[in-house]
Amino acid sequence: MTLDAAVSSHPRLSLQCEAIAADTTTIRSLDWDRSRFDIEFGLRNGTTYNSFLVRGERTALIDTSHLKFEDTWLPLLQEQIDPKDIDHLIVSHTEPDHSGLIG
């Protein structure tokens, strides 16, 4: 199942939620306005910030998203799981597109 949701305040930001395995769901934050990656690489079609919810004996959330998705990312996550049921938060690195919504 794929769920697409436009970020209401900005039409060039959107979210997709999709089960990619029996125990894994991804939330993709699509930022069509991002024009550069790590300063030197140009992006013609924007970029995605990807989060993964992995369920097993314990549940892990891998990465969050960029702060510009603060109004819509958490409600979409809450449709998948009560955040209190997440046992581990894994942040691959501290750049804002991976850690921006931790707080």
PDB file of C-alpha atoms in Angstrom:
ATOM      1  CA  MET A   1       0.000   0.000   0.000  1.00  0.00           C
ATOM      2  CA  THR A   2       1.293   3.433  -0.878  1.00  0.00           C
ATOM      3  CA  LEU A   3      -0.073   6.576   0.695  1.00  0.00           C
ATOM      4  CA  ASP A   4       0.720   9.915  -0.906  1.00  0.00           C
ATOM      5  CA  ALA A   5       0.014  13.075   1.023  1.00  0.00           C
ATOM      6  CA  ALA A   6       0.760  16.624  -0.073  1.00  0.00           C
ATOM      7  CA  VAL A   7       2.101  18.935   2.578  1.00  0.00           C
ATOM      8  CA  SER A   8      -0.750  21.415   2.672  1.00  0.00           C
ATOM      9  CA  SER A   9       1.307  24.556   3.237  1.00  0.00           C
ATOM     10  CA  HIS A  10       3.704  23.838   0.382  1.00  0.00           C
ATOM     11  CA  PRO A  11       2.632  22.037  -2.819  1.00  0.00           C
ATOM     12  CA  ARG A  12       6.220  21.065  -3.728  1.00  0.00           C
ATOM     13  CA  LEU A  13       6.659  19.043  -0.534  1.00  0.00           C
ATOM     14  CA  SER A  14       4.944  15.679  -0.265  1.00  0.00           C
ATOM     15  CA  LEU A  15       5.054  12.447   1.708  1.00  0.00           C
ATOM     16  CA  GLN A  16       4.774   8.826   0.659  1.00  0.00           C
ATOM     17  CA  CYS A  17       4.277   5.910   3.016  1.00  0.00           C
ATOM     18  CA  GLU A  18       4.775   2.385   1.720  1.00  0.00           C
ATOM     19  CA  ALA A  19       5.287  -1.111   3.106  1.00  0.00           C
ATOM     20  CA  ILE A  20       8.494  -2.327   1.469  1.00  0.00           C
ATOM     21  CA  ALA A  21       8.640  -5.686   3.292  1.00  0.00           C
ATOM     22  CA  ALA A  22       6.445  -7.643   5.701  1.00  0.00           C
ATOM     23  CA  ASP A  23       8.034  -5.901   8.687  1.00  0.00           C
ATOM     24  CA  THR A  24       9.316  -2.657   7.160  1.00  0.00           C
ATOM     25  CA  THR A  25       7.563   0.571   6.207  1.00  0.00           C
ATOM     26  CA  THR A  26       9.199   3.603   4.657  1.00  0.00           C
ATOM     27  CA  ILE A  27       8.108   7.218   4.887  1.00  0.00           C
ATOM     28  CA  ARG A  28       9.579   9.289   2.073  1.00  0.00           C
ATOM     29  CA  SER A  29       9.598  13.045   2.451  1.00  0.00           C
ATOM     30  CA  LEU A  30       9.793  14.456  -1.077  1.00  0.00           C
ATOM     31  CA  ASP A  31      11.348  17.900  -1.391  1.00  0.00           C
ATOM     32  CA  TRP A  32      11.028  18.989  -5.017  1.00  0.00           C
ATOM     33  CA  ASP A  33      12.629  22.388  -4.304  1.00  0.00           C
ATOM     34  CA  ARG A  34      15.991  21.106  -3.085  1.00  0.00           C
ATOM     35  CA  SER A  35      18.466  22.159  -5.768  1.00  0.00           C
ATOM     36  CA  ARG A  36      21.826  21.058  -4.300  1.00  0.00           C
ATOM     37  CA  PHE A  37      23.166  17.993  -2.497  1.00  0.00           C
ATOM     38  CA  ASP A  38      26.209  18.474  -0.259  1.00  0.00           C
ATOM     39  CA  ILE A  39      26.868  21.840  -1.914  1.00  0.00           C
ATOM     40  CA  GLU A  40      28.530  20.536  -5.073  1.00  0.00           C
ATOM     41  CA  PHE A  41      25.937  18.247  -6.665  1.00  0.00           C
ATOM     42  CA  GLY A  42      23.017  19.798  -8.524  1.00  0.00           C
ATOM     43  CA  LEU A  43      19.583  18.194  -8.256  1.00  0.00           C
ATOM     44  CA  ARG A  44      17.127  18.639 -11.122  1.00  0.00           C
ATOM     45  CA  ASN A  45      14.273  16.743  -9.477  1.00  0.00           C
ATOM     46  CA  GLY A  46      14.694  17.551  -5.800  1.00  0.00           C
ATOM     47  CA  THR A  47      15.410  14.831  -3.268  1.00  0.00           C
ATOM     48  CA  THR A  48      13.830  12.518  -0.710  1.00  0.00           C
ATOM     49  CA  TYR A  49      14.484  12.140   2.998  1.00  0.00           C
ATOM     50  CA  ASN A  50      13.765   8.519   3.914  1.00  0.00           C
ATOM     51  CA  SER A  51      12.677   7.064   7.245  1.00  0.00           C
ATOM     52  CA  PHE A  52      12.206   3.377   7.960  1.00  0.00           C
ATOM     53  CA  LEU A  53       9.988   1.722  10.559  1.00  0.00           C
ATOM     54  CA  VAL A  54      11.217  -1.829  11.222  1.00  0.00           C
ATOM     55  CA  ARG A  55       9.117  -4.168  13.346  1.00  0.00           C
ATOM     56  CA  GLY A  56      10.312  -7.392  14.955  1.00  0.00           C
ATOM     57  CA  GLU A  57      10.774  -8.444  18.565  1.00  0.00           C
ATOM     58  CA  ARG A  58      11.373  -4.744  19.040  1.00  0.00           C
ATOM     59  CA  THR A  59      10.489  -1.791  16.845  1.00  0.00           C
ATOM     60  CA  ALA A  60      13.035   0.635  15.442  1.00  0.00           C
ATOM     61  CA  LEU A  61      12.624   3.926  13.621  1.00  0.00           C
ATOM     62  CA  ILE A  62      15.605   4.679  11.394  1.00  0.00           C
ATOM     63  CA  ASP A  63      16.006   8.403  10.727  1.00  0.00           C
ATOM     64  CA  THR A  64      13.323  11.073  10.896  1.00  0.00           C
ATOM     65  CA  SER A  65      13.003  13.856   8.329  1.00  0.00           C
ATOM     66  CA  HIS A  66      13.794  17.492   7.641  1.00  0.00           C
ATOM     67  CA  LEU A  67      12.204  20.153   9.854  1.00  0.00           C
ATOM     68  CA  LYS A  68      10.238  21.552   6.880  1.00  0.00           C
ATOM     69  CA  PHE A  69       8.006  18.432   7.190  1.00  0.00           C
ATOM     70  CA  GLU A  70       7.241  19.006  10.886  1.00  0.00           C
ATOM     71  CA  ASP A  71       3.481  19.511  10.408  1.00  0.00           C
ATOM     72  CA  THR A  72       2.857  16.354   8.392  1.00  0.00           C
ATOM     73  CA  TRP A  73       5.555  13.745   9.012  1.00  0.00           C
ATOM     74  CA  LEU A  74       4.604  12.906  12.615  1.00  0.00           C
ATOM     75  CA  PRO A  75       0.871  12.523  11.868  1.00  0.00           C
ATOM     76  CA  LEU A  76       1.768  10.154   9.025  1.00  0.00           C
ATOM     77  CA  LEU A  77       4.065   8.180  11.352  1.00  0.00           C
ATOM     78  CA  GLN A  78       1.245   8.056  13.925  1.00  0.00           C
ATOM     79  CA  GLU A  79      -1.001   6.435  11.320  1.00  0.00           C
ATOM     80  CA  GLN A  80       1.527   3.587  11.229  1.00  0.00           C
ATOM     81  CA  ILE A  81       2.405   3.282  14.924  1.00  0.00           C
ATOM     82  CA  ASP A  82       1.980   4.972  18.281  1.00  0.00           C
ATOM     83  CA  PRO A  83       5.402   6.606  18.806  1.00  0.00           C
ATOM     84  CA  LYS A  84       5.389   5.241  22.382  1.00  0.00           C
ATOM     85  CA  ASP A  85       5.672   1.763  20.842  1.00  0.00           C
ATOM     86  CA  ILE A  86       9.003   2.562  19.173  1.00  0.00           C
ATOM     87  CA  ASP A  87      11.783   0.899  21.159  1.00  0.00           C
ATOM     88  CA  HIS A  88      14.798   2.319  19.325  1.00  0.00           C
ATOM     89  CA  LEU A  89      15.523   5.473  17.346  1.00  0.00           C
ATOM     90  CA  ILE A  90      18.486   5.018  15.033  1.00  0.00           C
ATOM     91  CA  VAL A  91      19.923   8.152  13.447  1.00  0.00           C
ATOM     92  CA  SER A  92      22.320   7.344  10.620  1.00  0.00           C
ATOM     93  CA  HIS A  93      23.999  10.739  10.991  1.00  0.00           C
ATOM     94  CA  THR A  94      23.160  14.142  12.414  1.00  0.00           C
ATOM     95  CA  GLU A  95      22.490  16.169   9.275  1.00  0.00           C
ATOM     96  CA  PRO A  96      19.086  17.920   9.458  1.00  0.00           C
ATOM     97  CA  ASP A  97      17.468  15.747   6.783  1.00  0.00           C
ATOM     98  CA  HIS A  98      18.001  12.662   8.982  1.00  0.00           C
ATOM     99  CA  SER A  99      17.633  14.150  12.464  1.00  0.00           C
ATOM    100  CA  GLY A 100      15.506  17.270  12.016  1.00  0.00           C
ATOM    101  CA  LEU A 101      12.364  15.886  13.661  1.00  0.00           C
ATOM    102  CA  ILE A 102      13.893  14.073  16.640  1.00  0.00           C
ATOM    103  CA  GLY A 103      12.753  16.657  19.188  1.00  0.00           C
TER     104      GLY A 103
END
